[in-house]
């Protein structure tokens, strides 16, 4: 819970006040500026990036402990600096199991930013940073802080109350996606995960249905079923719908939901991050959390979230390399590699969703290829789309939210790569080069007449190590980006 309050030095007593400090710029006024003056005179604190100093104040002071956090040079300040700072503040509080924390938010002039943007960034850093994934640990070393107060200038408290509430809702969506991704595969097999998502969706008023294995077989989801064939846990497809009265546009979001990707018969070898493949449903988690968030925010358009859920396992019943299966769209697919499973479940989900909902726009999120991580690293998603306006909109949202995307091409001539000798198309490129592109081109063959964008989130969906405003594990990447995007479309 975040409260906004005008700076009032005398009362009430503040146990812990977090104070951001720049090396070369005065961010604050009033009693906070005085505190900084004192600590600077002691020459023990400069404000360089990453520096932290906790200072116990004399008895007569209304503040018990001031914690100074360095931000570096004033010229380098950005929204991301403030998110990171607020995340560090929460990390400090969580590590000490503090119940309450006050943060001194600088004046807009001091920070060189519009007041709303500054407060938004700090609030986001607080909500995203105030999170631990410790449900599998008996000893909870860190605990979220219950009450966070942002001390702002007079007037700001009232003016930005609803902005902060909105951000709390959105960031709760990110945290929800993170948790789902971090849960181990043994506790989120397809039917279990589908039921959990449906329950969470219904709780906020979404329509939620789960198609079971029998239904999927009946409807002809041949590519999806081929991936699920090797597992003892049957597949499922969860469909969430937000349909506000008077909605004109329909947007479909599809998320890859492989609850564990062993690679199948093309079993992943050691060193291929097989032990992290519980994260292979991060696209589905982001889509579900986005739908839930959109319902809470009353986004004024019809939204459908489609989550194809499977476990990719080797067994005597598993699909073999070289097998040919019939996809939902009717095209046959030669399975060149059972580890290229994400695109198989996605084409069936995409083709079904386009036929069923006739959407204005379709987006899919998928931890699709290691090649995308090779190209863009672990923090940037690959964006594929032939629709210039849609690309612009996604990149603008990426800029605003800090969930970075980079456009990669869909070259027509590379389609040569996914031709099959025996079937209509192959799920494997003829060479290993440009793997993120051939995967995207494969998908594009199944959404030909609809405005569509594909986000390969294999890099940013999961973090082995925690960072300033995210614990280790699922990052919830995509939720803030998609919510921002939906409000632009
Ligand atoms: N889930 C993986 C992609 C992945 C890799 C996600 C690393 C996150 C981190 C995907 O199903 C996969 O295995 N892709 C293969 C495709 C190949 C067989 C054409 C890959 O990237 O190696
Ligand atoms: Mn795979
Ligand atoms: Zn996968």
Short mmCIF file of C-alpha atoms and ligand atoms in Angstrom, two decimals:
data_model
loop_
_atom_site.label_atom_id
_atom_site.label_comp_id
_atom_site.label_asym_id
_atom_site.label_seq_id
_atom_site.Cartn_x
_atom_site.Cartn_y
_atom_site.Cartn_z
CA UNK A 1 0.00 0.00 0.00
CA UNK A 2 1.42 3.35 -1.06
CA UNK A 3 0.33 6.64 0.47
CA UNK A 4 1.24 10.12 -0.69
CA UNK A 5 1.81 12.79 1.89
CA UNK A 6 3.09 16.35 1.85
CA UNK A 7 6.45 16.91 3.51
CA UNK A 8 5.87 17.75 7.14
CA UNK A 9 9.09 17.57 9.10
CA UNK A 10 7.75 17.96 12.66
CA UNK A 11 5.27 15.15 12.92
CA UNK A 12 4.43 12.39 12.93
CA UNK A 13 7.53 10.44 13.80
CA UNK A 14 9.19 8.74 10.84
CA UNK A 15 11.11 5.58 11.70
CA UNK A 16 12.94 5.21 8.42
CA UNK A 17 13.25 7.91 5.81
CA UNK A 18 14.92 7.02 2.51
CA UNK A 19 16.64 10.00 0.91
CA UNK A 20 17.88 9.94 -2.68
CA UNK A 21 20.99 12.07 -3.20
CA UNK A 22 22.84 13.22 -6.33
CA UNK A 23 26.56 13.85 -6.46
CA UNK A 24 26.26 17.23 -8.06
CA UNK A 25 22.70 18.46 -7.78
CA UNK A 26 20.39 19.56 -4.97
CA UNK A 27 17.26 17.46 -5.31
CA UNK A 28 15.48 18.49 -2.15
CA UNK A 29 14.27 21.46 -0.16
CA UNK A 30 13.35 22.07 3.47
CA UNK A 31 14.27 19.64 6.22
CA UNK A 32 15.43 16.93 3.80
CA UNK A 33 17.92 19.38 2.26
CA UNK A 34 19.15 20.19 5.76
CA UNK A 35 19.69 16.52 6.52
CA UNK A 36 21.72 16.11 3.34
CA UNK A 37 23.73 19.22 4.22
CA UNK A 38 24.69 17.63 7.52
CA UNK A 39 25.70 14.28 6.08
CA UNK A 40 27.70 15.99 3.34
CA UNK A 41 29.57 18.11 5.90
CA UNK A 42 30.58 14.90 7.59
CA UNK A 43 32.21 14.00 4.26
CA UNK A 44 31.16 10.42 4.63
CA UNK A 45 28.72 10.45 1.73
CA UNK A 46 29.06 11.78 -1.79
CA UNK A 47 25.93 10.53 -3.56
CA UNK A 48 27.68 8.40 -6.12
CA UNK A 49 25.59 5.75 -7.80
CA UNK A 50 25.01 2.69 -5.61
CA UNK A 51 26.25 4.28 -2.37
CA UNK A 52 24.07 3.76 0.75
CA UNK A 53 24.48 5.27 4.20
CA UNK A 54 22.13 4.77 7.14
CA UNK A 55 22.27 7.50 9.73
CA UNK A 56 20.67 7.42 13.16
CA UNK A 57 19.46 10.88 14.13
CA UNK A 58 19.49 12.45 17.61
CA UNK A 59 16.57 11.75 19.94
CA UNK A 60 14.94 15.17 19.49
CA UNK A 61 14.57 14.68 15.73
CA UNK A 62 11.20 13.54 14.41
CA UNK A 63 12.99 11.20 12.01
CA UNK A 64 14.70 8.23 13.69
CA UNK A 65 16.85 6.98 10.86
CA UNK A 66 17.68 8.55 7.51
CA UNK A 67 19.03 6.28 4.80
CA UNK A 68 20.85 8.16 2.06
CA UNK A 69 21.05 6.51 -1.34
CA UNK A 70 23.38 7.77 -4.04
CA UNK A 71 22.08 8.25 -7.58
CA UNK A 72 25.21 9.54 -9.30
CA UNK A 73 25.28 12.54 -11.62
CA UNK A 74 22.20 14.71 -12.04
CA UNK A 75 22.54 14.76 -15.81
CA UNK A 76 22.09 10.96 -15.95
CA UNK A 77 18.76 10.91 -14.11
CA UNK A 78 15.88 9.22 -15.94
CA UNK A 79 12.64 7.43 -15.13
CA UNK A 80 14.65 4.22 -14.91
CA UNK A 81 16.99 5.82 -12.30
CA UNK A 82 13.96 6.51 -10.14
CA UNK A 83 12.52 3.03 -10.58
CA UNK A 84 15.88 1.56 -9.60
CA UNK A 85 16.29 3.90 -6.65
CA UNK A 86 12.83 3.04 -5.31
CA UNK A 87 13.62 -0.64 -5.82
CA UNK A 88 16.78 -0.26 -3.74
CA UNK A 89 14.75 1.49 -1.06
CA UNK A 90 12.34 -1.46 -0.93
CA UNK A 91 15.18 -3.93 -0.86
CA UNK A 92 16.56 -2.12 2.18
CA UNK A 93 13.20 -2.27 3.90
CA UNK A 94 12.44 -5.88 2.98
CA UNK A 95 15.84 -7.11 4.14
CA UNK A 96 15.17 -5.58 7.58
CA UNK A 97 11.51 -6.63 7.64
CA UNK A 98 10.43 -3.04 8.18
CA UNK A 99 6.67 -2.56 8.47
CA UNK A 100 6.74 1.01 7.15
CA UNK A 101 9.01 3.17 5.06
CA UNK A 102 8.99 6.83 4.06
CA UNK A 103 10.61 7.98 0.84
CA UNK A 104 11.58 11.61 0.30
CA UNK A 105 10.53 12.33 -3.29
CA UNK A 106 12.44 15.34 -4.62
CA UNK A 107 10.85 18.40 -6.15
CA UNK A 108 10.14 18.24 -9.86
CA UNK A 109 12.65 21.05 -10.51
CA UNK A 110 15.30 19.24 -8.47
CA UNK A 111 14.82 16.03 -10.46
CA UNK A 112 14.44 17.87 -13.77
CA UNK A 113 11.29 15.89 -14.61
CA UNK A 114 7.57 16.49 -14.71
CA UNK A 115 6.12 15.83 -11.28
CA UNK A 116 3.71 13.15 -12.53
CA UNK A 117 6.49 11.24 -14.33
CA UNK A 118 8.73 11.38 -11.29
CA UNK A 119 6.05 10.16 -8.90
CA UNK A 120 5.02 7.48 -11.38
CA UNK A 121 8.57 6.16 -11.67
CA UNK A 122 9.09 6.10 -7.90
CA UNK A 123 5.71 4.41 -7.35
CA UNK A 124 6.56 1.77 -9.97
CA UNK A 125 9.94 1.10 -8.41
CA UNK A 126 8.25 0.72 -5.04
CA UNK A 127 5.55 -1.67 -6.25
CA UNK A 128 7.87 -3.74 -8.41
CA UNK A 129 10.67 -3.80 -5.87
CA UNK A 130 8.50 -4.68 -2.88
CA UNK A 131 8.34 -8.32 -3.91
CA UNK A 132 9.99 -11.56 -2.82
CA UNK A 133 9.37 -15.05 -4.11
CA UNK A 134 9.82 -17.12 -0.96
CA UNK A 135 6.80 -19.39 -0.83
CA UNK A 136 9.07 -22.44 -0.97
CA UNK A 137 11.25 -21.31 1.93
CA UNK A 138 10.52 -22.02 5.59
CA UNK A 139 12.64 -19.13 6.78
CA UNK A 140 11.51 -15.84 5.26
CA UNK A 141 14.60 -13.64 5.29
CA UNK A 142 12.84 -10.85 3.45
CA UNK A 143 9.30 -9.61 3.83
CA UNK A 144 7.43 -7.03 1.75
CA UNK A 145 7.01 -3.66 3.48
CA UNK A 146 3.36 -3.09 4.39
CA UNK A 147 3.11 0.68 4.23
CA UNK A 148 5.13 3.00 2.02
CA UNK A 149 4.68 6.75 2.18
CA UNK A 150 5.96 9.02 -0.54
CA UNK A 151 6.75 12.43 0.89
CA UNK A 152 6.10 14.97 -1.86
CA UNK A 153 5.57 18.68 -2.26
CA UNK A 154 2.29 20.25 -1.19
CA UNK A 155 -0.44 19.65 -3.75
CA UNK A 156 1.26 16.61 -5.28
CA UNK A 157 -0.31 14.23 -2.80
CA UNK A 158 -3.82 15.06 -3.94
CA UNK A 159 -3.00 15.56 -7.61
CA UNK A 160 -1.39 12.14 -8.13
CA UNK A 161 -3.42 9.86 -5.90
CA UNK A 162 -5.23 8.16 -8.78
CA UNK A 163 -2.05 7.86 -10.85
CA UNK A 164 -0.38 5.96 -8.01
CA UNK A 165 -3.41 3.71 -7.58
CA UNK A 166 -3.34 2.87 -11.27
CA UNK A 167 0.35 2.00 -11.14
CA UNK A 168 -0.21 -0.18 -8.08
CA UNK A 169 -2.78 -2.15 -10.07
CA UNK A 170 -0.48 -2.54 -13.07
CA UNK A 171 2.53 -3.55 -11.00
CA UNK A 172 0.41 -6.07 -9.10
CA UNK A 173 -0.12 -7.62 -12.55
CA UNK A 174 3.63 -7.79 -13.10
CA UNK A 175 4.11 -9.45 -9.72
CA UNK A 176 1.38 -11.96 -10.49
CA UNK A 177 3.10 -12.92 -13.76
CA UNK A 178 6.47 -13.19 -11.98
CA UNK A 179 5.08 -15.60 -9.40
CA UNK A 180 3.54 -17.84 -12.03
CA UNK A 181 6.82 -18.00 -13.92
CA UNK A 182 8.85 -18.69 -10.79
CA UNK A 183 6.61 -21.53 -9.58
CA UNK A 184 8.35 -24.82 -10.42
CA UNK A 185 6.94 -27.01 -13.19
CA UNK A 186 5.82 -29.73 -10.77
CA UNK A 187 3.32 -27.27 -9.31
CA UNK A 188 1.96 -25.85 -12.55
CA UNK A 189 1.27 -28.68 -14.98
CA UNK A 190 -1.10 -27.49 -17.74
CA UNK A 191 -4.45 -28.39 -16.18
CA UNK A 192 -3.43 -27.05 -12.78
CA UNK A 193 -2.12 -23.80 -14.21
CA UNK A 194 -5.18 -23.39 -16.42
CA UNK A 195 -7.48 -23.80 -13.42
CA UNK A 196 -5.48 -21.33 -11.37
CA UNK A 197 -5.52 -18.73 -14.13
CA UNK A 198 -9.24 -19.21 -14.74
CA UNK A 199 -10.00 -18.75 -11.05
CA UNK A 200 -7.92 -15.58 -10.83
CA UNK A 201 -9.59 -14.26 -13.98
CA UNK A 202 -13.11 -14.98 -12.78
CA UNK A 203 -12.34 -13.21 -9.52
CA UNK A 204 -11.99 -9.92 -11.43
CA UNK A 205 -15.04 -10.49 -13.63
CA UNK A 206 -13.43 -11.95 -16.74
CA UNK A 207 -15.08 -14.74 -18.65
CA UNK A 208 -12.78 -17.77 -18.42
CA UNK A 209 -13.02 -21.13 -20.14
CA UNK A 210 -10.61 -24.03 -20.30
CA UNK A 211 -10.56 -26.32 -23.32
CA UNK A 212 -9.46 -29.79 -22.23
CA UNK A 213 -7.54 -32.41 -24.20
CA UNK A 214 -10.67 -34.06 -25.56
CA UNK A 215 -12.02 -30.77 -26.86
CA UNK A 216 -8.69 -29.82 -28.40
CA UNK A 217 -8.56 -33.18 -30.18
CA UNK A 218 -12.13 -32.78 -31.37
CA UNK A 219 -11.39 -29.31 -32.77
CA UNK A 220 -8.23 -30.44 -34.54
CA UNK A 221 -5.39 -28.82 -32.58
CA UNK A 222 -2.95 -31.28 -34.14
CA UNK A 223 0.23 -29.24 -33.72
CA UNK A 224 -0.47 -28.46 -30.07
CA UNK A 225 -1.35 -32.09 -29.32
CA UNK A 226 1.86 -33.26 -30.96
CA UNK A 227 3.85 -31.28 -28.41
CA UNK A 228 1.77 -32.58 -25.50
CA UNK A 229 1.96 -36.22 -26.64
CA UNK A 230 5.02 -37.20 -24.62
CA UNK A 231 3.81 -35.90 -21.28
CA UNK A 232 1.79 -37.69 -18.62
CA UNK A 233 0.07 -34.36 -18.00
CA UNK A 234 -2.60 -33.53 -20.58
CA UNK A 235 -2.63 -30.16 -22.36
CA UNK A 236 -5.22 -27.44 -21.83
CA UNK A 237 -6.06 -24.13 -23.39
CA UNK A 238 -7.30 -21.31 -21.19
CA UNK A 239 -9.29 -18.52 -22.83
CA UNK A 240 -9.94 -15.30 -20.94
CA UNK A 241 -12.27 -12.62 -22.19
CA UNK A 242 -12.84 -9.02 -21.22
CA UNK A 243 -15.88 -7.60 -22.98
CA UNK A 244 -16.93 -4.18 -21.79
CA UNK A 245 -20.26 -2.78 -23.02
CA UNK A 246 -19.95 -0.79 -26.22
CA UNK A 247 -16.45 -2.04 -27.04
CA UNK A 248 -15.62 -1.55 -30.71
CA UNK A 249 -12.19 -3.08 -31.10
CA UNK A 250 -11.11 -6.64 -30.41
CA UNK A 251 -7.52 -7.41 -29.48
CA UNK A 252 -6.34 -10.99 -29.07
CA UNK A 253 -3.27 -11.77 -26.96
CA UNK A 254 -1.71 -15.21 -27.27
CA UNK A 255 0.94 -16.41 -24.82
CA UNK A 256 3.23 -19.42 -25.15
CA UNK A 257 2.50 -21.72 -22.23
CA UNK A 258 5.01 -24.56 -22.12
CA UNK A 259 4.98 -25.38 -18.42
CA UNK A 260 8.23 -27.28 -18.86
CA UNK A 261 10.36 -27.55 -21.98
CA UNK A 262 12.65 -30.56 -21.83
CA UNK A 263 13.09 -30.39 -25.60
CA UNK A 264 11.17 -33.65 -26.04
CA UNK A 265 12.94 -36.39 -28.01
CA UNK A 266 15.45 -33.70 -29.02
CA UNK A 267 16.22 -33.54 -25.31
CA UNK A 268 18.02 -30.42 -24.17
CA UNK A 269 21.61 -31.20 -23.17
CA UNK A 270 23.34 -29.95 -20.02
CA UNK A 271 24.31 -26.31 -20.41
CA UNK A 272 21.20 -25.47 -22.39
CA UNK A 273 19.39 -23.99 -19.36
CA UNK A 274 17.07 -26.98 -19.17
CA UNK A 275 16.81 -26.40 -15.41
CA UNK A 276 15.30 -22.96 -16.10
CA UNK A 277 12.64 -24.20 -18.50
CA UNK A 278 9.84 -23.75 -15.98
CA UNK A 279 9.94 -20.23 -17.40
CA UNK A 280 8.77 -21.38 -20.83
CA UNK A 281 5.21 -20.32 -20.00
CA UNK A 282 6.20 -16.69 -19.36
CA UNK A 283 4.25 -15.51 -22.41
CA UNK A 284 1.08 -17.16 -21.07
CA UNK A 285 1.71 -15.71 -17.60
CA UNK A 286 2.14 -12.20 -19.02
CA UNK A 287 -1.01 -12.50 -21.14
CA UNK A 288 -3.11 -13.78 -18.22
CA UNK A 289 -1.84 -11.06 -15.89
CA UNK A 290 -2.47 -8.43 -18.57
CA UNK A 291 -6.09 -9.56 -19.00
CA UNK A 292 -6.61 -9.48 -15.24
CA UNK A 293 -5.06 -6.02 -15.03
CA UNK A 294 -7.09 -4.74 -17.98
CA UNK A 295 -10.28 -5.92 -16.28
CA UNK A 296 -9.32 -4.09 -13.09
CA UNK A 297 -8.60 -0.92 -15.07
CA UNK A 298 -11.75 -1.22 -17.21
CA UNK A 299 -9.82 -0.96 -20.47
CA UNK A 300 -12.48 0.06 -23.03
CA UNK A 301 -12.01 -2.65 -25.66
CA UNK A 302 -12.81 -6.29 -26.11
CA UNK A 303 -9.77 -8.32 -25.12
CA UNK A 304 -9.21 -12.03 -25.47
CA UNK A 305 -6.28 -13.87 -23.87
CA UNK A 306 -5.46 -17.28 -25.32
CA UNK A 307 -3.11 -19.57 -23.38
CA UNK A 308 -2.11 -22.84 -25.05
CA UNK A 309 -0.63 -24.93 -22.23
CA UNK A 310 1.49 -28.05 -22.67
CA UNK A 311 4.42 -29.87 -21.13
CA UNK A 312 7.11 -30.89 -23.63
CA UNK A 313 8.49 -34.28 -22.54
CA UNK A 314 10.21 -37.29 -24.08
CA UNK A 315 8.54 -40.70 -23.74
CA UNK A 316 7.37 -43.68 -25.76
CA UNK A 317 4.33 -41.66 -26.73
CA UNK A 318 6.26 -38.55 -27.63
CA UNK A 319 6.24 -37.05 -31.11
CA UNK A 320 9.38 -37.99 -33.06
CA UNK A 321 11.63 -35.80 -35.15
CA UNK A 322 10.44 -36.30 -38.72
CA UNK A 323 6.80 -36.82 -37.77
CA UNK A 324 4.22 -34.92 -39.79
CA UNK A 325 1.15 -33.50 -38.05
CA UNK A 326 -1.90 -31.58 -39.19
CA UNK A 327 -2.28 -28.13 -37.65
CA UNK A 328 -5.58 -26.45 -36.73
CA UNK A 329 -5.37 -24.32 -39.88
CA UNK A 330 -5.19 -27.50 -41.97
CA UNK A 331 -1.57 -27.13 -43.09
CA UNK A 332 0.69 -30.10 -42.39
CA UNK A 333 3.87 -29.52 -40.41
CA UNK A 334 7.02 -31.63 -40.49
CA UNK A 335 8.57 -31.65 -37.05
CA UNK A 336 12.27 -31.27 -37.76
CA UNK A 337 13.05 -30.76 -34.09
CA UNK A 338 10.82 -31.47 -31.10
CA UNK A 339 12.53 -28.66 -29.19
CA UNK A 340 11.00 -26.10 -31.57
CA UNK A 341 7.69 -26.72 -29.79
CA UNK A 342 6.61 -23.19 -28.95
CA UNK A 343 5.79 -22.32 -32.53
CA UNK A 344 3.68 -25.49 -32.82
CA UNK A 345 1.34 -24.63 -29.98
CA UNK A 346 1.25 -20.99 -31.08
CA UNK A 347 0.14 -21.64 -34.66
CA UNK A 348 -2.87 -23.61 -33.47
CA UNK A 349 -3.78 -21.01 -30.86
CA UNK A 350 -3.29 -18.14 -33.33
CA UNK A 351 -5.26 -19.77 -36.15
CA UNK A 352 -8.10 -20.69 -33.80
CA UNK A 353 -8.23 -17.23 -32.19
CA UNK A 354 -8.24 -15.40 -35.54
CA UNK A 355 -11.06 -17.61 -36.82
CA UNK A 356 -13.04 -17.41 -33.59
CA UNK A 357 -12.76 -13.70 -32.74
CA UNK A 358 -11.90 -11.93 -36.03
CA UNK A 359 -9.68 -9.53 -34.07
CA UNK A 360 -8.48 -6.11 -35.23
CA UNK A 361 -5.06 -6.84 -33.80
CA UNK A 362 -3.28 -10.01 -32.62
CA UNK A 363 -0.17 -10.03 -30.47
CA UNK A 364 1.73 -13.02 -29.23
CA UNK A 365 4.33 -13.24 -26.48
CA UNK A 366 6.64 -16.21 -26.38
CA UNK A 367 9.93 -17.39 -24.91
CA UNK A 368 10.50 -18.71 -28.39
CA UNK A 369 14.17 -18.91 -29.31
CA UNK A 370 17.62 -18.97 -27.80
CA UNK A 371 18.69 -17.24 -31.02
CA UNK A 372 16.81 -14.12 -29.96
CA UNK A 373 18.79 -14.07 -26.72
CA UNK A 374 22.00 -14.43 -28.72
CA UNK A 375 20.96 -11.45 -30.86
CA UNK A 376 19.59 -9.06 -28.23
CA UNK A 377 20.83 -10.32 -24.88
CA UNK A 378 18.83 -10.96 -21.74
CA UNK A 379 17.09 -7.63 -21.33
CA UNK A 380 15.60 -6.81 -24.73
CA UNK A 381 12.74 -8.56 -26.49
CA UNK A 382 12.65 -9.17 -30.24
CA UNK A 383 9.73 -7.51 -32.01
CA UNK A 384 8.47 -8.87 -35.32
CA UNK A 385 5.69 -7.33 -37.36
CA UNK A 386 4.97 -6.22 -40.91
CA UNK A 387 2.56 -3.58 -39.61
CA UNK A 388 4.43 -0.27 -39.31
CA UNK A 389 1.83 1.45 -37.12
CA UNK A 390 1.76 -1.49 -34.73
CA UNK A 391 5.56 -1.53 -34.53
CA UNK A 392 5.57 2.20 -33.73
CA UNK A 393 2.99 1.70 -31.00
CA UNK A 394 4.85 -1.22 -29.38
CA UNK A 395 8.17 0.63 -29.46
CA UNK A 396 6.55 3.72 -27.92
CA UNK A 397 5.13 1.61 -25.08
CA UNK A 398 8.52 -0.05 -24.65
CA UNK A 399 10.10 3.38 -24.28
CA UNK A 400 7.57 4.54 -21.72
CA UNK A 401 7.65 1.42 -19.56
CA UNK A 402 11.33 0.54 -19.81
CA UNK A 403 10.39 -2.94 -21.08
CA UNK A 404 12.69 -2.74 -24.06
CA UNK A 405 12.00 -4.16 -27.52
CA UNK A 406 14.00 -4.11 -30.72
CA UNK A 407 12.54 -4.71 -34.14
CA UNK A 408 13.91 -7.62 -36.16
CA UNK A 409 12.99 -8.27 -39.80
CA UNK A 410 10.61 -10.73 -41.47
CA UNK A 411 12.42 -11.17 -44.80
CA UNK A 412 10.24 -12.86 -47.39
CA UNK A 413 13.14 -14.81 -48.97
CA UNK A 414 14.06 -16.46 -45.65
CA UNK A 415 10.80 -18.41 -45.91
CA UNK A 416 12.88 -20.72 -48.09
CA UNK A 417 14.39 -21.93 -44.79
CA UNK A 418 11.16 -23.44 -43.48
CA UNK A 419 10.09 -25.30 -46.59
CA UNK A 420 9.62 -29.00 -46.10
CA UNK A 421 10.26 -31.76 -48.57
CA UNK A 422 7.27 -33.77 -47.38
CA UNK A 423 4.84 -31.43 -45.60
CA UNK A 424 3.41 -27.94 -46.18
CA UNK A 425 5.94 -26.37 -43.82
CA UNK A 426 8.77 -27.36 -41.44
CA UNK A 427 9.09 -26.20 -37.83
CA UNK A 428 12.87 -26.07 -38.21
CA UNK A 429 15.04 -23.77 -40.29
CA UNK A 430 17.31 -25.43 -42.86
CA UNK A 431 20.33 -23.79 -41.19
CA UNK A 432 20.70 -22.71 -37.59
CA UNK A 433 21.33 -19.06 -38.53
CA UNK A 434 18.67 -16.44 -37.92
CA UNK A 435 16.71 -18.77 -35.68
CA UNK A 436 14.55 -16.03 -34.13
CA UNK A 437 13.57 -14.88 -37.62
CA UNK A 438 12.70 -18.31 -39.00
CA UNK A 439 10.59 -18.96 -35.90
CA UNK A 440 8.71 -15.68 -36.45
CA UNK A 441 8.27 -16.42 -40.16
CA UNK A 442 6.84 -19.81 -39.26
CA UNK A 443 4.22 -18.09 -37.09
CA UNK A 444 3.48 -15.50 -39.78
CA UNK A 445 2.33 -18.24 -42.15
CA UNK A 446 -0.65 -18.79 -39.82
CA UNK A 447 -1.83 -15.19 -39.31
CA UNK A 448 -1.77 -13.96 -42.86
CA UNK A 449 -4.69 -11.55 -43.01
CA UNK A 450 -4.65 -9.96 -39.55
CA UNK A 451 -2.60 -7.13 -38.06
CA UNK A 452 -0.12 -9.09 -35.98
CA UNK A 453 3.00 -8.61 -33.90
CA UNK A 454 5.16 -11.23 -32.24
CA UNK A 455 7.38 -10.57 -29.22
CA UNK A 456 10.17 -13.07 -28.56
CA UNK A 457 10.73 -12.65 -24.80
CA UNK A 458 13.16 -15.57 -24.31
CA UNK A 459 15.77 -13.13 -22.92
CA UNK A 460 13.90 -10.75 -20.64
CA UNK A 461 11.26 -13.16 -19.25
CA UNK A 462 13.53 -14.64 -16.61
CA UNK A 463 16.46 -13.47 -14.53
CA UNK A 464 18.83 -15.84 -12.78
CA UNK A 465 19.81 -13.02 -10.45
CA UNK A 466 17.70 -10.33 -8.83
CA UNK A 467 18.11 -6.69 -9.81
CA UNK A 468 17.21 -3.32 -8.31
CA UNK A 469 13.46 -3.72 -8.62
CA UNK A 470 12.98 -7.41 -9.33
CA UNK A 471 13.82 -10.57 -7.41
CA UNK A 472 15.49 -13.52 -9.16
CA UNK A 473 13.13 -15.61 -11.31
CA UNK A 474 10.23 -14.54 -13.49
CA UNK A 475 10.39 -10.85 -14.37
CA UNK A 476 6.79 -10.33 -15.43
CA UNK A 477 8.12 -8.78 -18.63
CA UNK A 478 5.34 -7.74 -20.98
CA UNK A 479 2.55 -6.88 -18.55
CA UNK A 480 3.42 -3.19 -18.20
CA UNK A 481 4.24 -3.01 -21.90
CA UNK A 482 0.95 -4.58 -23.00
CA UNK A 483 -1.22 -2.57 -20.63
CA UNK A 484 0.40 0.62 -21.92
CA UNK A 485 -0.05 -0.55 -25.50
CA UNK A 486 -3.73 -1.43 -25.06
CA UNK A 487 -4.41 2.06 -23.83
CA UNK A 488 -2.85 3.44 -27.06
CA UNK A 489 -4.63 1.17 -29.53
N1 LIG B 1 11.98 -22.44 -24.95
C1 LIG B 1 13.02 -22.50 -25.89
C2 LIG B 1 13.69 -21.16 -26.14
C3 LIG B 1 14.45 -20.58 -24.99
C4 LIG B 1 15.82 -20.76 -24.89
C5 LIG B 1 13.84 -19.79 -24.05
C6 LIG B 1 16.53 -20.19 -23.86
C7 LIG B 1 14.55 -19.23 -23.02
C8 LIG B 1 15.90 -19.41 -22.92
C9 LIG B 1 12.49 -23.00 -27.23
O1 LIG B 1 11.43 -23.87 -27.16
C10 LIG B 1 13.59 -23.74 -27.90
O2 LIG B 1 13.98 -24.74 -27.40
N2 LIG B 1 14.06 -23.22 -29.03
C11 LIG B 1 15.09 -23.82 -29.78
C12 LIG B 1 14.67 -23.85 -31.23
C13 LIG B 1 15.53 -24.69 -32.10
C14 LIG B 1 15.38 -26.15 -31.75
C15 LIG B 1 15.16 -24.43 -33.53
C16 LIG B 1 16.34 -23.00 -29.58
O3 LIG B 1 16.24 -21.79 -29.43
O4 LIG B 1 17.41 -23.59 -29.51
MN1 LIG B 2 12.05 -25.91 -26.96
ZN1 LIG B 3 10.23 -23.72 -25.49
#
